[in-house]
Amino acid sequence: MLPYPFAEYNECRLCPRNCGVDRTTGPTGYCRSGDQPLVASVCLHQGEEPVISGPAGICNVFFAHCNLQCVYCQNFQISRVKTENAFWITNQSQVIEQIIGLLAQGAKAVGFVTPTHFIPHVRSIVNELRRRGLFPVTVYNTNGYERIESLKSLEGLIDVYLPDFKYIDGKTASSFSAASDYPEVVGHALTEMYRQKGSNLIISEEGLAMNGMLIRHLVLPGFGSESIRILEWIAANLSNRLHVSIMSQYYPASCIAEGHPLKRRLHEDEYQLVLAALENLGFENGYIQELESEKHYRPDFSKAHPFG
Ligand code: SF4
């Protein structure tokens, strides 16, 4: 029996939603998560950026529910706070055993996906793996809506930060994620990650990211100019030597209503403007998705192997 090191759930202020609810008595906060993990899948994933997946694939732990609730969420099958599924893992020991099984199959990295509302469990899982003599590369794959204090609690436990930078306009953030403070919050969060990691992403000889940070940005249809402002912000406030991943995989998920401005795919011309800005700003490290790649990145969390 593991100790219960999760006092933060007693009055949860893990993320900027700052709910202050007691999660030990039930899922009452914005993320509708209690004090036991909600894990939709622990699986080997080859589809991340090459340095994140590595040659063997990354063991991804997909937490269910989310503190952001974007209207267009590409993983809406598991992120929606009203969703429950009898197949989800709600026991930390079981999560750890599945991770260990995938590490035994050759995975060298463990990714925590949408982990913000379960940060105490993330810390506990990494500590337990280390206690058992296992030191995979740990990847923190987040939407960027993070509190500085929570990120500080991960220092020394997370090797690679993989944050999104979704919006730089508060109106967009309010419309699509009910988080008008997202631009300010993500700016502070990225600055804290940068303080911890700097601009250098250390990559092993076999091509696996070992330490550092890589910022992801999903270009939304109709919002290319906001994407460009995001790149400008990174170059001006952090560094254009950082690794960035520009993603074109957006697709209008079935949760998007007909007539919504996001009910279409990205056009080639608007994507090319973003890529031109990337070059003009001097970014040289990172990844650019091909526009047609959106076909290949759709997980189906109703299946045992969501990316199969
Ligand atoms: S983690 Fe959940 S309960 Fe805690 S502050 Fe964020 S949204 Fe609220």
CSV table of C-alpha atoms and ligand atoms in Angstrom, one decimal:
chain,number,residue,atom,x,y,z
A,1,MET,CA,0.0,0.0,0.0
A,2,LEU,CA,1.5,3.3,-1.1
A,3,PRO,CA,1.3,6.3,1.3
A,4,TYR,CA,-1.2,9.0,0.6
A,5,PRO,CA,1.0,12.0,-0.4
A,6,PHE,CA,-1.7,14.0,-2.0
A,7,ALA,CA,-2.7,16.7,0.4
A,8,GLU,CA,-3.1,19.1,-2.5
A,9,TYR,CA,-6.4,17.4,-3.3
A,10,ASN,CA,-7.9,18.5,0.1
A,11,GLU,CA,-8.4,22.0,-1.2
A,12,CYS,CA,-7.4,21.8,-4.8
A,13,ARG,CA,-5.6,24.8,-6.3
A,14,LEU,CA,-3.4,22.7,-8.6
A,15,CYS,CA,-4.2,24.8,-11.7
A,16,PRO,CA,-5.3,28.4,-12.4
A,17,ARG,CA,-9.0,27.4,-12.1
A,18,ASN,CA,-8.2,27.7,-8.4
A,19,CYS,CA,-11.4,25.8,-7.4
A,20,GLY,CA,-10.4,25.3,-3.7
A,21,VAL,CA,-12.6,22.1,-3.6
A,22,ASP,CA,-12.0,19.0,-1.5
A,23,ARG,CA,-11.4,16.3,-4.1
A,24,THR,CA,-11.2,13.6,-1.5
A,25,THR,CA,-15.0,13.8,-1.1
A,26,GLY,CA,-15.8,13.7,-4.8
A,27,PRO,CA,-15.2,15.3,-8.2
A,28,THR,CA,-16.6,18.8,-7.6
A,29,GLY,CA,-14.0,21.1,-9.2
A,30,TYR,CA,-13.9,22.4,-12.8
A,31,CYS,CA,-12.0,19.2,-14.0
A,32,ARG,CA,-14.6,16.9,-12.2
A,33,SER,CA,-11.8,14.7,-10.9
A,34,GLY,CA,-11.5,13.2,-7.5
A,35,ASP,CA,-8.5,12.0,-5.6
A,36,GLN,CA,-8.0,8.8,-7.5
A,37,PRO,CA,-6.4,8.8,-11.0
A,38,LEU,CA,-8.5,8.7,-14.1
A,39,VAL,CA,-6.4,7.1,-16.8
A,40,ALA,CA,-8.0,6.4,-20.1
A,41,SER,CA,-5.1,4.5,-21.6
A,42,VAL,CA,-1.5,3.5,-20.9
A,43,CYS,CA,-0.1,2.6,-24.3
A,44,LEU,CA,2.9,2.7,-26.6
A,45,HIS,CA,2.7,5.7,-28.9
A,46,GLN,CA,4.8,6.2,-32.0
A,47,GLY,CA,3.1,9.3,-33.3
A,48,GLU,CA,4.7,12.0,-31.3
A,49,GLU,CA,7.5,14.1,-32.6
A,50,PRO,CA,10.4,11.7,-33.5
A,51,VAL,CA,12.5,12.8,-30.5
A,52,ILE,CA,9.6,12.3,-28.1
A,53,SER,CA,8.5,8.9,-29.3
A,54,GLY,CA,12.1,7.8,-29.9
A,55,PRO,CA,12.8,4.7,-31.9
A,56,ALA,CA,10.9,2.4,-29.5
A,57,GLY,CA,7.8,4.6,-29.0
A,58,ILE,CA,6.8,6.4,-25.8
A,59,CYS,CA,4.8,4.8,-23.0
A,60,ASN,CA,2.0,7.4,-22.8
A,61,VAL,CA,-0.3,7.7,-19.8
A,62,PHE,CA,-3.4,9.5,-21.0
A,63,PHE,CA,-5.2,11.1,-18.1
A,64,ALA,CA,-8.9,11.6,-18.6
A,65,HIS,CA,-10.8,14.8,-18.0
A,66,CYS,CA,-9.0,18.1,-18.3
A,67,ASN,CA,-8.7,21.5,-16.7
A,68,LEU,CA,-9.2,23.4,-20.0
A,69,GLN,CA,-12.1,21.9,-21.9
A,70,CYS,CA,-11.4,23.3,-25.4
A,71,VAL,CA,-14.5,23.3,-27.6
A,72,TYR,CA,-12.5,21.6,-30.4
A,73,CYS,CA,-10.6,19.1,-28.3
A,74,GLN,CA,-9.0,16.5,-30.5
A,75,ASN,CA,-9.2,14.0,-27.6
A,76,PHE,CA,-12.8,14.9,-26.6
A,77,GLN,CA,-13.6,11.2,-26.1
A,78,ILE,CA,-11.6,11.2,-22.8
A,79,SER,CA,-11.2,14.9,-22.0
A,80,ARG,CA,-14.8,15.9,-21.4
A,81,VAL,CA,-15.5,16.2,-17.7
A,82,LYS,CA,-18.9,14.6,-18.1
A,83,THR,CA,-17.4,11.5,-19.6
A,84,GLU,CA,-16.9,8.3,-17.5
A,85,ASN,CA,-15.8,5.0,-18.7
A,86,ALA,CA,-15.8,1.7,-16.9
A,87,PHE,CA,-12.5,0.7,-18.6
A,88,TRP,CA,-10.6,3.6,-17.2
A,89,ILE,CA,-7.9,2.8,-14.7
A,90,THR,CA,-8.5,4.4,-11.3
A,91,ASN,CA,-5.8,2.7,-9.3
A,92,GLN,CA,-2.3,4.1,-9.2
A,93,SER,CA,-0.7,0.7,-8.7
A,94,GLN,CA,-2.3,-0.6,-11.8
A,95,VAL,CA,-1.0,2.4,-13.8
A,96,ILE,CA,2.5,1.7,-12.5
A,97,GLU,CA,2.3,-2.0,-13.4
A,98,GLN,CA,1.2,-1.1,-17.0
A,99,ILE,CA,4.1,1.4,-17.3
A,100,ILE,CA,6.6,-1.2,-16.1
A,101,GLY,CA,5.2,-3.7,-18.6
A,102,LEU,CA,5.8,-1.3,-21.5
A,103,LEU,CA,9.2,-0.3,-20.3
A,104,ALA,CA,10.0,-4.0,-20.3
A,105,GLN,CA,9.0,-4.1,-23.9
A,106,GLY,CA,11.6,-1.5,-24.8
A,107,ALA,CA,10.0,1.9,-24.2
A,108,LYS,CA,12.6,4.4,-22.9
A,109,ALA,CA,10.3,7.2,-22.1
A,110,VAL,CA,7.1,7.7,-20.1
A,111,GLY,CA,4.8,10.6,-21.1
A,112,PHE,CA,2.1,12.0,-18.9
A,113,VAL,CA,-0.6,13.4,-21.2
A,114,THR,CA,-3.0,16.1,-19.9
A,115,PRO,CA,-1.6,15.6,-16.4
A,116,THR,CA,-2.2,19.0,-14.7
A,117,HIS,CA,-5.2,17.9,-12.6
A,118,PHE,CA,-3.3,14.8,-11.4
A,119,ILE,CA,0.2,16.3,-10.7
A,120,PRO,CA,0.4,14.7,-7.2
A,121,HIS,CA,-0.1,11.3,-8.9
A,122,VAL,CA,2.5,12.1,-11.5
A,123,ARG,CA,5.1,12.9,-8.8
A,124,SER,CA,4.2,9.7,-7.0
A,125,ILE,CA,4.4,7.5,-10.1
A,126,VAL,CA,7.8,8.9,-11.0
A,127,ASN,CA,9.1,8.5,-7.5
A,128,GLU,CA,7.7,4.9,-7.3
A,129,LEU,CA,9.4,4.0,-10.6
A,130,ARG,CA,12.7,5.4,-9.3
A,131,ARG,CA,12.3,3.5,-6.0
A,132,ARG,CA,12.1,0.4,-8.1
A,133,GLY,CA,15.2,1.3,-10.0
A,134,LEU,CA,13.5,2.5,-13.2
A,135,PHE,CA,14.6,5.8,-14.7
A,136,PRO,CA,12.8,6.3,-18.0
A,137,VAL,CA,12.9,9.8,-19.6
A,138,THR,CA,9.8,11.5,-18.1
A,139,VAL,CA,7.8,13.8,-20.4
A,140,TYR,CA,5.2,16.3,-19.2
A,141,ASN,CA,2.7,16.8,-22.0
A,142,THR,CA,0.5,19.7,-21.0
A,143,ASN,CA,-2.0,22.2,-22.4
A,144,GLY,CA,0.0,25.0,-20.8
A,145,TYR,CA,-2.7,26.1,-18.4
A,146,GLU,CA,-0.5,25.6,-15.3
A,147,ARG,CA,0.3,27.2,-12.0
A,148,ILE,CA,3.9,28.1,-11.3
A,149,GLU,CA,3.9,26.4,-7.9
A,150,SER,CA,2.7,23.1,-9.5
A,151,LEU,CA,5.4,23.3,-12.1
A,152,LYS,CA,8.0,23.9,-9.4
A,153,SER,CA,6.9,20.8,-7.6
A,154,LEU,CA,7.9,18.8,-10.7
A,155,GLU,CA,11.4,20.1,-10.8
A,156,GLY,CA,13.9,17.2,-10.8
A,157,LEU,CA,11.1,14.7,-11.7
A,158,ILE,CA,10.3,15.8,-15.2
A,159,ASP,CA,13.0,15.5,-17.9
A,160,VAL,CA,11.2,17.0,-20.9
A,161,TYR,CA,8.4,19.6,-20.8
A,162,LEU,CA,6.1,19.3,-23.8
A,163,PRO,CA,3.7,22.2,-23.4
A,164,ASP,CA,1.1,23.6,-25.8
A,165,PHE,CA,1.0,27.3,-26.5
A,166,LYS,CA,-2.6,27.6,-27.7
A,167,TYR,CA,-3.7,31.2,-27.7
A,168,ILE,CA,-2.2,34.7,-27.2
A,169,ASP,CA,-5.5,36.5,-27.4
A,170,GLY,CA,-7.6,36.4,-24.3
A,171,LYS,CA,-10.8,36.6,-26.4
A,172,THR,CA,-9.9,33.5,-28.3
A,173,ALA,CA,-8.9,31.7,-25.1
A,174,SER,CA,-12.2,32.8,-23.6
A,175,SER,CA,-14.3,31.7,-26.6
A,176,PHE,CA,-12.7,28.3,-27.1
A,177,SER,CA,-11.5,27.3,-23.6
A,178,ALA,CA,-13.4,29.5,-21.2
A,179,ALA,CA,-10.0,30.8,-19.9
A,180,SER,CA,-9.5,34.4,-20.8
A,181,ASP,CA,-6.3,34.4,-18.7
A,182,TYR,CA,-4.7,31.6,-20.7
A,183,PRO,CA,-2.2,33.9,-22.5
A,184,GLU,CA,-0.9,35.4,-19.3
A,185,VAL,CA,-0.9,32.0,-17.6
A,186,VAL,CA,0.9,30.2,-20.4
A,187,GLY,CA,3.5,33.0,-20.6
A,188,HIS,CA,4.4,32.5,-16.9
A,189,ALA,CA,4.3,28.7,-17.2
A,190,LEU,CA,6.6,28.6,-20.2
A,191,THR,CA,9.0,31.0,-18.5
A,192,GLU,CA,9.1,28.7,-15.5
A,193,MET,CA,9.8,25.7,-17.7
A,194,TYR,CA,12.5,27.7,-19.5
A,195,ARG,CA,14.0,28.6,-16.1
A,196,GLN,CA,14.2,24.8,-15.3
A,197,LYS,CA,15.4,23.7,-18.7
A,198,GLY,CA,16.8,26.5,-20.8
A,199,SER,CA,16.8,26.4,-24.6
A,200,ASN,CA,18.8,23.4,-25.2
A,201,LEU,CA,17.0,20.1,-25.9
A,202,ILE,CA,19.4,17.3,-25.2
A,203,ILE,CA,18.9,14.4,-27.7
A,204,SER,CA,20.5,11.0,-27.3
A,205,GLU,CA,22.5,9.3,-30.0
A,206,GLU,CA,19.6,7.1,-30.8
A,207,GLY,CA,17.4,10.2,-31.2
A,208,LEU,CA,15.4,10.4,-28.0
A,209,ALA,CA,14.9,13.7,-26.2
A,210,MET,CA,16.5,13.3,-22.8
A,211,ASN,CA,16.1,16.7,-21.2
A,212,GLY,CA,14.8,20.1,-22.1
A,213,MET,CA,11.5,21.6,-23.5
A,214,LEU,CA,9.7,21.5,-26.8
A,215,ILE,CA,6.7,23.9,-27.3
A,216,ARG,CA,3.8,22.7,-29.4
A,217,HIS,CA,1.4,24.9,-31.3
A,218,LEU,CA,-1.7,23.6,-33.1
A,219,VAL,CA,-2.6,26.1,-35.9
A,220,LEU,CA,-6.4,26.7,-35.8
A,221,PRO,CA,-8.3,27.4,-39.0
A,222,GLY,CA,-8.8,31.1,-39.3
A,223,PHE,CA,-6.3,32.0,-36.6
A,224,GLY,CA,-3.0,31.9,-38.4
A,225,SER,CA,-2.3,35.5,-37.4
A,226,GLU,CA,-2.6,34.5,-33.7
A,227,SER,CA,-0.1,31.6,-34.5
A,228,ILE,CA,2.4,34.2,-35.8
A,229,ARG,CA,2.0,36.3,-32.7
A,230,ILE,CA,2.7,33.2,-30.6
A,231,LEU,CA,5.9,32.6,-32.4
A,232,GLU,CA,6.9,36.2,-32.0
A,233,TRP,CA,6.3,36.0,-28.3
A,234,ILE,CA,8.5,32.9,-27.9
A,235,ALA,CA,11.3,34.5,-29.9
A,236,ALA,CA,11.1,37.8,-28.0
A,237,ASN,CA,10.5,36.4,-24.5
A,238,LEU,CA,12.2,33.1,-24.4
A,239,SER,CA,14.5,32.1,-27.3
A,240,ASN,CA,14.3,31.3,-31.0
A,241,ARG,CA,16.7,28.5,-30.3
A,242,LEU,CA,14.0,26.5,-28.5
A,243,HIS,CA,12.5,23.5,-30.2
A,244,VAL,CA,9.0,24.2,-31.5
A,245,SER,CA,6.5,21.8,-33.1
A,246,ILE,CA,4.1,23.4,-35.5
A,247,MET,CA,1.1,21.2,-35.9
A,248,SER,CA,-1.4,21.2,-38.8
A,249,GLN,CA,-3.3,18.2,-37.7
A,250,TYR,CA,-6.4,20.1,-36.6
A,251,TYR,CA,-9.7,18.5,-37.7
A,252,PRO,CA,-13.2,19.5,-36.7
A,253,ALA,CA,-14.1,17.0,-34.1
A,254,SER,CA,-17.7,15.8,-34.0
A,255,CYS,CA,-18.2,17.8,-30.8
A,256,ILE,CA,-18.0,21.0,-32.8
A,257,ALA,CA,-21.4,22.3,-33.9
A,258,GLU,CA,-22.3,22.9,-37.5
A,259,GLY,CA,-21.6,26.6,-38.4
A,260,HIS,CA,-18.9,27.0,-35.8
A,261,PRO,CA,-15.9,28.9,-37.2
A,262,LEU,CA,-13.7,25.9,-36.3
A,263,LYS,CA,-15.9,23.5,-38.3
A,264,ARG,CA,-13.4,23.3,-41.1
A,265,ARG,CA,-9.8,22.2,-41.8
A,266,LEU,CA,-6.8,24.3,-42.1
A,267,HIS,CA,-6.1,25.8,-45.6
A,268,GLU,CA,-2.7,25.5,-47.2
A,269,ASP,CA,-2.3,29.2,-47.7
A,270,GLU,CA,-2.9,30.1,-44.0
A,271,TYR,CA,-0.6,27.4,-42.9
A,272,GLN,CA,2.2,28.6,-45.2
A,273,LEU,CA,2.0,32.1,-43.7
A,274,VAL,CA,2.7,30.6,-40.3
A,275,LEU,CA,5.6,28.5,-41.6
A,276,ALA,CA,7.1,31.6,-43.3
A,277,ALA,CA,6.9,33.5,-40.0
A,278,LEU,CA,8.7,30.6,-38.3
A,279,GLU,CA,11.5,31.0,-40.7
A,280,ASN,CA,11.6,34.8,-40.6
A,281,LEU,CA,11.9,34.7,-36.8
A,282,GLY,CA,14.9,32.5,-37.0
A,283,PHE,CA,13.6,29.3,-35.5
A,284,GLU,CA,15.7,26.4,-36.7
A,285,ASN,CA,15.0,23.6,-34.2
A,286,GLY,CA,11.8,21.6,-34.2
A,287,TYR,CA,9.2,20.0,-36.3
A,288,ILE,CA,6.7,21.0,-38.9
A,289,GLN,CA,3.8,18.7,-39.8
A,290,GLU,CA,2.8,18.2,-43.4
A,291,LEU,CA,-0.7,19.6,-43.9
A,292,GLU,CA,-2.2,16.2,-44.9
A,293,SER,CA,-0.9,14.7,-41.6
A,294,GLU,CA,-4.2,15.3,-39.9
A,295,LYS,CA,-5.4,12.0,-41.2
A,296,HIS,CA,-2.8,10.1,-39.2
A,297,TYR,CA,-3.1,11.5,-35.7
A,298,ARG,CA,-6.7,10.7,-34.6
A,299,PRO,CA,-6.7,8.4,-31.6
A,300,ASP,CA,-9.8,6.4,-30.9
A,301,PHE,CA,-10.0,5.9,-27.1
A,302,SER,CA,-12.9,3.5,-27.4
A,303,LYS,CA,-10.3,0.9,-28.6
A,304,ALA,CA,-7.7,-0.9,-26.4
A,305,HIS,CA,-5.0,0.6,-28.7
A,306,PRO,CA,-6.1,4.2,-29.4
A,307,PHE,CA,-3.5,4.7,-32.1
A,308,GLY,CA,-3.8,1.3,-33.6
B,1,SF4,S1,-7.1,20.7,-10.9
B,1,SF4,FE1,-9.3,20.6,-11.1
B,1,SF4,S2,-10.2,20.9,-9.1
B,1,SF4,FE2,-8.0,21.6,-9.0
B,1,SF4,S3,-8.0,23.8,-9.4
B,1,SF4,FE3,-7.7,22.8,-11.4
B,1,SF4,S4,-9.8,22.5,-12.3
B,1,SF4,FE4,-10.0,22.9,-10.1
